[in-house]
Coordinates of C-alpha atoms in Angstrom, one line a residue:
X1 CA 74.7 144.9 57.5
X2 CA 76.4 142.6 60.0
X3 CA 72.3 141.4 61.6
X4 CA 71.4 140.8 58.2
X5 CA 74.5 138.7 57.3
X6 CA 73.7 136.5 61.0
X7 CA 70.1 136.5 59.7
X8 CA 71.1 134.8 56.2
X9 CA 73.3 132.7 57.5
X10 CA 70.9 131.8 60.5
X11 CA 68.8 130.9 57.4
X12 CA 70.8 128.6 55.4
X13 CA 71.7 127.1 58.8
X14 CA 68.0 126.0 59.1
X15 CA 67.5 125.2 55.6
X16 CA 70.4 122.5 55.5
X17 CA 68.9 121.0 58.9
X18 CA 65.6 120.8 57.3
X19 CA 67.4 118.9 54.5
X20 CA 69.0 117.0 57.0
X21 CA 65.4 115.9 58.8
X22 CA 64.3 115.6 55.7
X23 CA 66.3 112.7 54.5
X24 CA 65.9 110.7 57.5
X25 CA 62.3 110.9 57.6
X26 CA 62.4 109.5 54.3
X27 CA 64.3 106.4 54.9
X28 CA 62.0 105.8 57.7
X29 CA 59.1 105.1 54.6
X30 CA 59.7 101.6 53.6
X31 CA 59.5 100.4 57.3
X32 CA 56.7 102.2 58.5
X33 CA 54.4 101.2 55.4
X34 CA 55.6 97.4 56.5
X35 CA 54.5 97.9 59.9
X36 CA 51.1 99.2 58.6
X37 CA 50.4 96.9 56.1
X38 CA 51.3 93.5 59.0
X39 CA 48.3 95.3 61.1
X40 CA 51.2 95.9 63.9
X41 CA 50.3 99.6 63.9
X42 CA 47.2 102.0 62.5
X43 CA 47.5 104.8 60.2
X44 CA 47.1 107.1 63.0
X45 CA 49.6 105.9 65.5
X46 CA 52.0 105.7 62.3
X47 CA 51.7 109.5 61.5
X48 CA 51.7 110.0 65.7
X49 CA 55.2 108.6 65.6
X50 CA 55.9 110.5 62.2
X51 CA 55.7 113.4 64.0
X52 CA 57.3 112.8 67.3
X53 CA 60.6 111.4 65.4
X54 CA 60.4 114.7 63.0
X55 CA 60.4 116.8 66.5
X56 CA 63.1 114.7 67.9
X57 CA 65.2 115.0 64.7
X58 CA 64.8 118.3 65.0
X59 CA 66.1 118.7 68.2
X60 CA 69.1 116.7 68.1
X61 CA 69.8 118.4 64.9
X62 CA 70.3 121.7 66.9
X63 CA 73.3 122.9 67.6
X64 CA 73.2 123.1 71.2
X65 CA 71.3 119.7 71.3
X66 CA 71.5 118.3 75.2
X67 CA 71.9 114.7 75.8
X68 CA 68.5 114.5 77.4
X69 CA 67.1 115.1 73.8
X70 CA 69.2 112.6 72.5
X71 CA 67.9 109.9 75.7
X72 CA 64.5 110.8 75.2
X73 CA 64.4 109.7 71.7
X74 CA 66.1 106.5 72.5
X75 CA 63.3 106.0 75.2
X76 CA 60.9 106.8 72.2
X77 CA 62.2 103.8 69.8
X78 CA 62.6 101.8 72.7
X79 CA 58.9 101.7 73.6
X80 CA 58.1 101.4 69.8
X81 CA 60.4 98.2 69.4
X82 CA 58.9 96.5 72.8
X83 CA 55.4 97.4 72.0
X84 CA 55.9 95.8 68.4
X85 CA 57.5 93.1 70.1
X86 CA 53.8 92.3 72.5
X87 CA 51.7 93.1 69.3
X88 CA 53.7 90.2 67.2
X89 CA 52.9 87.9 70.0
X90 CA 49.5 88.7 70.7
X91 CA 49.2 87.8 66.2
X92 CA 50.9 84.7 66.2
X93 CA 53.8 86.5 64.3
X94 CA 56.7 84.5 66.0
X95 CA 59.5 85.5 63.6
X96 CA 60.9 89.1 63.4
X97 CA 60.4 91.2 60.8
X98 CA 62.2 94.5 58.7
X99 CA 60.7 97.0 61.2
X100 CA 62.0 95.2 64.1
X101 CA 65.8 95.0 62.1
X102 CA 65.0 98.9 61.4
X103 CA 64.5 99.8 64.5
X104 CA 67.6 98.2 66.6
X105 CA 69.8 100.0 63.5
X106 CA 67.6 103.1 64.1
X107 CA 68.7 103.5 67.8
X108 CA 72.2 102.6 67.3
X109 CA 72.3 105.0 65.0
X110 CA 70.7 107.4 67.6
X111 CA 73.4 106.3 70.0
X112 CA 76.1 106.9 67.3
X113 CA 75.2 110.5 67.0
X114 CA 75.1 110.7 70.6
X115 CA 78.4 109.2 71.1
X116 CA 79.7 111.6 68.7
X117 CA 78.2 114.8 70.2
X118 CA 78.9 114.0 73.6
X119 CA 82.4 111.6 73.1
X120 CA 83.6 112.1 76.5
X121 CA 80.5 110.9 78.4
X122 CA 81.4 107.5 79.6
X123 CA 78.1 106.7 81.5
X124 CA 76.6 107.4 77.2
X125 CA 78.5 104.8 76.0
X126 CA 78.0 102.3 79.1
X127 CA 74.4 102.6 78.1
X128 CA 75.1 102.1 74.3
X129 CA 77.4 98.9 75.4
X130 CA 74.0 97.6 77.9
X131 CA 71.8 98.0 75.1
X132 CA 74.2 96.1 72.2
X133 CA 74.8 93.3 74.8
X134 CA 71.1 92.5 75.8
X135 CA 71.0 92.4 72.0
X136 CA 73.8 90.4 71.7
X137 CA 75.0 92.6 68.7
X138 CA 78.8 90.9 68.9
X139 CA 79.8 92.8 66.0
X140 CA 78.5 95.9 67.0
X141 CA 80.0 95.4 70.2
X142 CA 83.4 95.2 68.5
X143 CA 82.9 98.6 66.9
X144 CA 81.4 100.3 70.1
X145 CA 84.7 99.5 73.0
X146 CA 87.1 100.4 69.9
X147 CA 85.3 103.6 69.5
X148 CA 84.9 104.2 73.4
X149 CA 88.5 103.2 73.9
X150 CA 89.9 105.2 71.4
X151 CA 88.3 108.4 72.8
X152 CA 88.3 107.2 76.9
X153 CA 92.0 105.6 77.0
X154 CA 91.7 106.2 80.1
X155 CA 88.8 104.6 81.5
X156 CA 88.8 101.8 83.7
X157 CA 85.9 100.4 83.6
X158 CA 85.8 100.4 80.3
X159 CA 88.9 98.8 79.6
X160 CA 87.9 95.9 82.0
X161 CA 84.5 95.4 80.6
X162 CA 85.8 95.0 77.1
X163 CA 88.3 92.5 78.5
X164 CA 85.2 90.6 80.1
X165 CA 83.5 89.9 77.1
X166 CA 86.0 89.0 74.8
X167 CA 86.9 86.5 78.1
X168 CA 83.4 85.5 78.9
X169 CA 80.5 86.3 76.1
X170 CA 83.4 85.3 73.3
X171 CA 85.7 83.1 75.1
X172 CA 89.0 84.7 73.8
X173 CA 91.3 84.5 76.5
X174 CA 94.0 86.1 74.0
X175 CA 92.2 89.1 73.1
X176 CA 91.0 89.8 76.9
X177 CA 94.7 89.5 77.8
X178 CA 95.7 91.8 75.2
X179 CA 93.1 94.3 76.5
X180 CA 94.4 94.6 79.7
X181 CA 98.0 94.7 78.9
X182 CA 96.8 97.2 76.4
X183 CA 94.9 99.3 79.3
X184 CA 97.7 99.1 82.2
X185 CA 100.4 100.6 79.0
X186 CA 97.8 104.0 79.4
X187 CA 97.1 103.5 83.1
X188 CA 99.7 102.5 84.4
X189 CA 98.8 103.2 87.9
X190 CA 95.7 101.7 88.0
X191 CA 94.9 99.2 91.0
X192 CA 91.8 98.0 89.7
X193 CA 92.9 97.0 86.1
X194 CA 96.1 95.3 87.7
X195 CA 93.4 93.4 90.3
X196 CA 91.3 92.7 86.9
X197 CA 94.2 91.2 85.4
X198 CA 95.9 89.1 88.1
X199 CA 92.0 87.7 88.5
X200 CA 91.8 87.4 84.5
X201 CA 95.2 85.4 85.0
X202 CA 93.9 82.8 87.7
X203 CA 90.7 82.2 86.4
X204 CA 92.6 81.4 83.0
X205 CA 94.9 79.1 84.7
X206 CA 91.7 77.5 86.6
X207 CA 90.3 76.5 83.6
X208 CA 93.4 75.4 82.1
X209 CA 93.6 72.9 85.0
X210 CA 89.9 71.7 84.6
X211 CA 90.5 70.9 80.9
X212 CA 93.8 68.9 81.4
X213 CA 91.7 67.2 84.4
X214 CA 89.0 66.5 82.2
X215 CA 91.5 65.1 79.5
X216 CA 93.5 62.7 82.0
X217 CA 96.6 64.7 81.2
X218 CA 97.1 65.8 85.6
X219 CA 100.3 63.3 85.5
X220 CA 102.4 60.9 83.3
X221 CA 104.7 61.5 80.6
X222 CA 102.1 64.1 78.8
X223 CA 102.3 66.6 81.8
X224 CA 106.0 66.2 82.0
X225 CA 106.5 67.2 78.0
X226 CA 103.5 70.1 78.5
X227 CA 105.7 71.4 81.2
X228 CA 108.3 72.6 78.8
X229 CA 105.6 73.9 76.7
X230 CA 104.1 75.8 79.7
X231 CA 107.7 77.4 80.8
X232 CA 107.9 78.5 77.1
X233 CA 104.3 80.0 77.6
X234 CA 106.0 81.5 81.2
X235 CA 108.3 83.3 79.1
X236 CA 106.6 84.8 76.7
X237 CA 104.2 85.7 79.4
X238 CA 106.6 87.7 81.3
X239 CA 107.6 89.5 77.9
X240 CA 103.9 90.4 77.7
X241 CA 103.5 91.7 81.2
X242 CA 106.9 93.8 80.7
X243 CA 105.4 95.4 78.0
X244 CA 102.3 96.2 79.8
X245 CA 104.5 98.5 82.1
X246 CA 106.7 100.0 79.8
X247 CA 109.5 97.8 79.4
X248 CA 109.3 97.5 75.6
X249 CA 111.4 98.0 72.6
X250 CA 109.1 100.8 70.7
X251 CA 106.7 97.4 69.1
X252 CA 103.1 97.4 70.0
X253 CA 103.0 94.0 69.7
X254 CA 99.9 93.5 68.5
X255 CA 96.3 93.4 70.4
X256 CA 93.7 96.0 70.7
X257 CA 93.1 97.7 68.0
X258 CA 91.4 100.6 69.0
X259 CA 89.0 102.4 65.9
X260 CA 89.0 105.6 64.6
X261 CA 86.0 107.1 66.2
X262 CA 85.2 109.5 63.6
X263 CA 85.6 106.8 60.9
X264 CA 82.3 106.7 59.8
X265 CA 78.6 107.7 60.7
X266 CA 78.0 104.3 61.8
X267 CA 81.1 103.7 64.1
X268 CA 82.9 101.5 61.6
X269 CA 86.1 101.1 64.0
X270 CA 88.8 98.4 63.7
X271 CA 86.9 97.0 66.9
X272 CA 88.4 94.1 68.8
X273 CA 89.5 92.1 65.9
X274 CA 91.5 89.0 67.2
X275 CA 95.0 88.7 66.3
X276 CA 97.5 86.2 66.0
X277 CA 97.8 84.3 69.5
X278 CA 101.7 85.6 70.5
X279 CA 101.1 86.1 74.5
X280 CA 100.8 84.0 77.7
X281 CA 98.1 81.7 76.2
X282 CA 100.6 80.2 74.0
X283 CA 100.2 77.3 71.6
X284 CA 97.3 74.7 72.1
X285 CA 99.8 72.6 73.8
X286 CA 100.9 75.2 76.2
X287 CA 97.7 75.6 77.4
X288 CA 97.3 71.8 78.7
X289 CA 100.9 71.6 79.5
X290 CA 101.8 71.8 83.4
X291 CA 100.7 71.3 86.8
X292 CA 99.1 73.8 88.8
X293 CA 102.2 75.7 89.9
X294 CA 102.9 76.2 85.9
X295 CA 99.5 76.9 85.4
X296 CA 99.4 79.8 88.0
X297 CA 102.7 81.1 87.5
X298 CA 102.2 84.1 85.2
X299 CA 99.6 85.2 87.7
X300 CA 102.7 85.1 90.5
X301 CA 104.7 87.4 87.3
X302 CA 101.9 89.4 87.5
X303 CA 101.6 90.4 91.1
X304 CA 104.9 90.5 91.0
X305 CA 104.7 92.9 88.2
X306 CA 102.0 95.1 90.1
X307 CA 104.3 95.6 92.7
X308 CA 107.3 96.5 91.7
X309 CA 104.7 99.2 89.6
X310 CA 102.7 100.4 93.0
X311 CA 105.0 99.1 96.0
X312 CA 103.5 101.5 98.7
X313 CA 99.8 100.8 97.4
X314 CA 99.0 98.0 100.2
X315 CA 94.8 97.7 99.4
X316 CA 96.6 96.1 96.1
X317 CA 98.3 93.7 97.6
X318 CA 95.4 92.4 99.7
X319 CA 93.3 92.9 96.4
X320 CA 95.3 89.8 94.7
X321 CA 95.3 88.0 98.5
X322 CA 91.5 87.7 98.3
X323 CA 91.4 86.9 94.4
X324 CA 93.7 84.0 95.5
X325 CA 91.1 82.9 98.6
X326 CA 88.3 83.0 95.7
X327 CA 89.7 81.3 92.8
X328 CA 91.8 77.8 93.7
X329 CA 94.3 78.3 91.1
X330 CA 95.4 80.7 93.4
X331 CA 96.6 78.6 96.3
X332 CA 99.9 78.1 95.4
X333 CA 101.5 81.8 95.6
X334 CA 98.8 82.9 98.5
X335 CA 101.3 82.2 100.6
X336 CA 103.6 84.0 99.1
X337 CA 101.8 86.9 99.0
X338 CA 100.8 86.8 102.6
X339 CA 105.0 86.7 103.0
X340 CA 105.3 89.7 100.7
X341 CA 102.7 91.8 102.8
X342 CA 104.4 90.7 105.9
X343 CA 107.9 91.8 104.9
X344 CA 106.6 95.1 103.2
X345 CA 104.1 96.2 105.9
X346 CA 104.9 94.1 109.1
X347 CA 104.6 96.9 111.6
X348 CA 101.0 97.9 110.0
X349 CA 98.3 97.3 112.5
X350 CA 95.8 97.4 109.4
X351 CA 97.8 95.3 107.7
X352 CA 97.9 92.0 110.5
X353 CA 94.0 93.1 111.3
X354 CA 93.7 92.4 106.9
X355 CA 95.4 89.1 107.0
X356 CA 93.6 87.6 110.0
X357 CA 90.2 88.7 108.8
X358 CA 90.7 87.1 105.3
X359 CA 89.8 83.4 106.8
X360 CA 86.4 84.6 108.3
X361 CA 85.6 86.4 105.2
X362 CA 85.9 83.3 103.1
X363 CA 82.8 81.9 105.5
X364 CA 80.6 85.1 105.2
X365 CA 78.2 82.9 102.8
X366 CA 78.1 80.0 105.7
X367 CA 75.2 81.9 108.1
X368 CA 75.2 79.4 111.3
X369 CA 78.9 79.3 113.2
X370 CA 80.3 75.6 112.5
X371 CA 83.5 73.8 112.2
X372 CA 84.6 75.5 108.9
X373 CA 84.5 79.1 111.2
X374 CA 86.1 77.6 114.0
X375 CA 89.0 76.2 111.6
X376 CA 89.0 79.7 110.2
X377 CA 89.0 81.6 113.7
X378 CA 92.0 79.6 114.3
X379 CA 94.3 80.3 111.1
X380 CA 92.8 84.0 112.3
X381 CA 94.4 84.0 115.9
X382 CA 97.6 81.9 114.6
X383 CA 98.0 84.8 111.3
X384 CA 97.7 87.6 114.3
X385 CA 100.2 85.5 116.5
X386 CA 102.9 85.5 113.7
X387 CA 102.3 89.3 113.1
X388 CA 102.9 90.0 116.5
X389 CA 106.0 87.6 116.8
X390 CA 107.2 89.6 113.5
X391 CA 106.7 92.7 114.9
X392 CA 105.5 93.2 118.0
X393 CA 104.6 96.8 119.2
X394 CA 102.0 98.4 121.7
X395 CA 99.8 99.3 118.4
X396 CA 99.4 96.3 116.7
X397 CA 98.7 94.3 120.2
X398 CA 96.1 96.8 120.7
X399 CA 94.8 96.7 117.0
X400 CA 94.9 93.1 117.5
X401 CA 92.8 92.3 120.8
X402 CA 90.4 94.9 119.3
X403 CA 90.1 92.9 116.4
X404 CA 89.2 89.5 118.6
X405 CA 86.6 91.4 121.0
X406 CA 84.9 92.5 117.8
X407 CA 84.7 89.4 116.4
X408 CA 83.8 87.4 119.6
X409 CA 80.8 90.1 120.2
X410 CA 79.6 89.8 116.7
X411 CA 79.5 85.6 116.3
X412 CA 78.4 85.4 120.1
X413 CA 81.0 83.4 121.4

């Protein structure tokens, strides 16, 4: 009795996935007879394609489907769309068409099922966001990171992509800020996300400076009114940053709002929707208002921030020292930092060895030795000179002549 109750219910099993297959091959009519009927594909290769998307249906249908069934028949819709893509050209057809539409929503929707099976494979939904972006699907995009984020809170890299685009593919310096306050309240301990966001923070400011010096407004009476505006902006950006580690009153303060993932078959999260602009960015005036010590101080709250969070973690320290060397918004609190690192960690060998190497590493791109390297070699030998006055010890003398015969044997001097 019990073999022939598996058997029946193996049965209907079967019979409801046929019913499943079923209805998708069906909605796959109306496209393929406009495919035939342009002369992009023959009868033939139509009912070829028929039946490998009936045996992939099939197979993703199963229960114990394996995310190599689910990539191979991405791979499959992928060829099709690229090889309608060269058949259009080669006819003259220079617009797109419904089967080229169908397609792109026939492998998100392959992607979707994916994502659902297999939620917790991160490198699944990188590909999904590759694919949207070459697309440049913005909405979908918006549906995809809430989705990803609301099932990988925890994910780095995914946090600091979706930051990235709203920042650079959408220009919303509001919502990328949100993002990564958003990310450091579920990792909290994070040294990359609080390198991406003291970079995100200079970059911001670098730009801010470029527009005022585009606008005339570097001096004058403007820039002395904006600077009110900008320590208003100061303030709410170190209310914001608080927040980010933990120091709020229960509010969520708006932000990311990060979808349901199971909403609906299609992934119809929340997404990224922008909200009101409440944060560092400020009001339009705030944004021009300032030199480039206003402009750069919530990057200084930030590092300051990241500290007091990680105050042993030292590869985070010199992480924001070489974001300052790369971005020159971020010249006035290098020194600063340099200070910090040499208070924290002044008896560190690896530490003085750091902070001398950081001038020749701003001339790696410069191939042949000239004047900038030997202006550089000397902040190096006067940085190792201050550790060693700050300090001195048998260690970091030795760590320190070590460091000057390897650089000497590798320039040739």
């Amino acid at each position: 009795r019990r073999s022939t109750c598996q058997a029946h219910c193996n049965a209907r099993s079967a019979a409801a996935m046929a019913d499943r297959v079923r209805e998708v091959m069906e909605s796959m009519v109306p496209e393929l007879e406009d495919v035939q009927r342009r002369g992009l594909c023959s009868a033939s290769e139509v009912k070829a394609l028929v039946r490998r998307r009936e045996r992939f249906e099939y197979l993703v249908h199963r229960p114990r489907a394996t995310r190599d069934d689910f990539l191979r028949y991405l791979q499959l819709e992928i060829n099709f769309e690229a090889l309608l893509k060269c058949r259009r050209r080669r006819l003259g057809m220079t617009r797109q068409g419904p089967p080229d539409f169908a397609i792109r929503r026939r492998i998100h929707f392959i992607f979707s099922r994916a994502a659902r099976r297999f939620k917790g494979d991160e490198r699944l939904w990188m590909q999904w966001i590759d694919f949207a972006e070459r697309r440049k699907a913005d909405k979908r995009l918006e549906r995809i990171y809430g989705r990803a984020l609301a099932v990988l809170p925890h994910s780095v890299p995914l946090w600091t992509r979706a930051a990235a685009w709203e920042f650079e593919a959408r220009s919303n310096a509001s919502a990328a800020r949100r993002l990564l306050q958003r990310a450091l309240r579920a990792n909290r301990g994070s040294r990359e996300l609080w390198l991406a966001y003291f970079r995100f923070e200079l970059i911001f400011a670098e730009r801010v400076q470029r527009r005022r010096s585009a606008l005339g407004l570097d001096g004058g009476a403007g820039a002395a009114d904006g600077d009110d505006v900008a320590a208003g902006s100061m303030a709410d950006g170190e209310e914001a940053v608080g927040e980010a580690v933990g120091e709020d009153d229960g509010e969520d303060g708006g932000g990311l709002e990060v979808g349901d993932e199971d909403e609906d078959e299609d992934g119809g999260a929340a997404g990224l929707a922008p909200a009101p602009m409440t944060d560092v960015e400020g009001a339009e005036g705030g944004e021009l208002g300032g030199g480039s010590a206003a402009t750069s101080a919530v990057a200084r709250y930030v590092y300051e921030s990241a500290v007091a969070a990680m105050p042993e973690d030292v590869e985070l320290r010199l992480g924001c020292l070489r974001a300052c060397g790369e971005v020159e918004a971020g010249a006035p609190i290098q020194a600063a930092i340099e200070t910090s690192l040499r208070d924290s960690f002044g008896e560190s060998a690896a530490v003085a060895v750091a902070l001398a190497s950081l001038p020749l590493d701003r001339c790696a791109a410069e191939p042949e030795w000239g004047s900038a390297h030997a202006a550089a070699l000397r902040a190096a030998l006067q940085s190792l000179d201050a550790s060693l006055a700050a300090a001195p010890s048998a260690r970091l003398r030795d760590a320190c002549v070590a460091w000057v015969e390897t650089v000497t044997q590798r320039e040739g001097l």
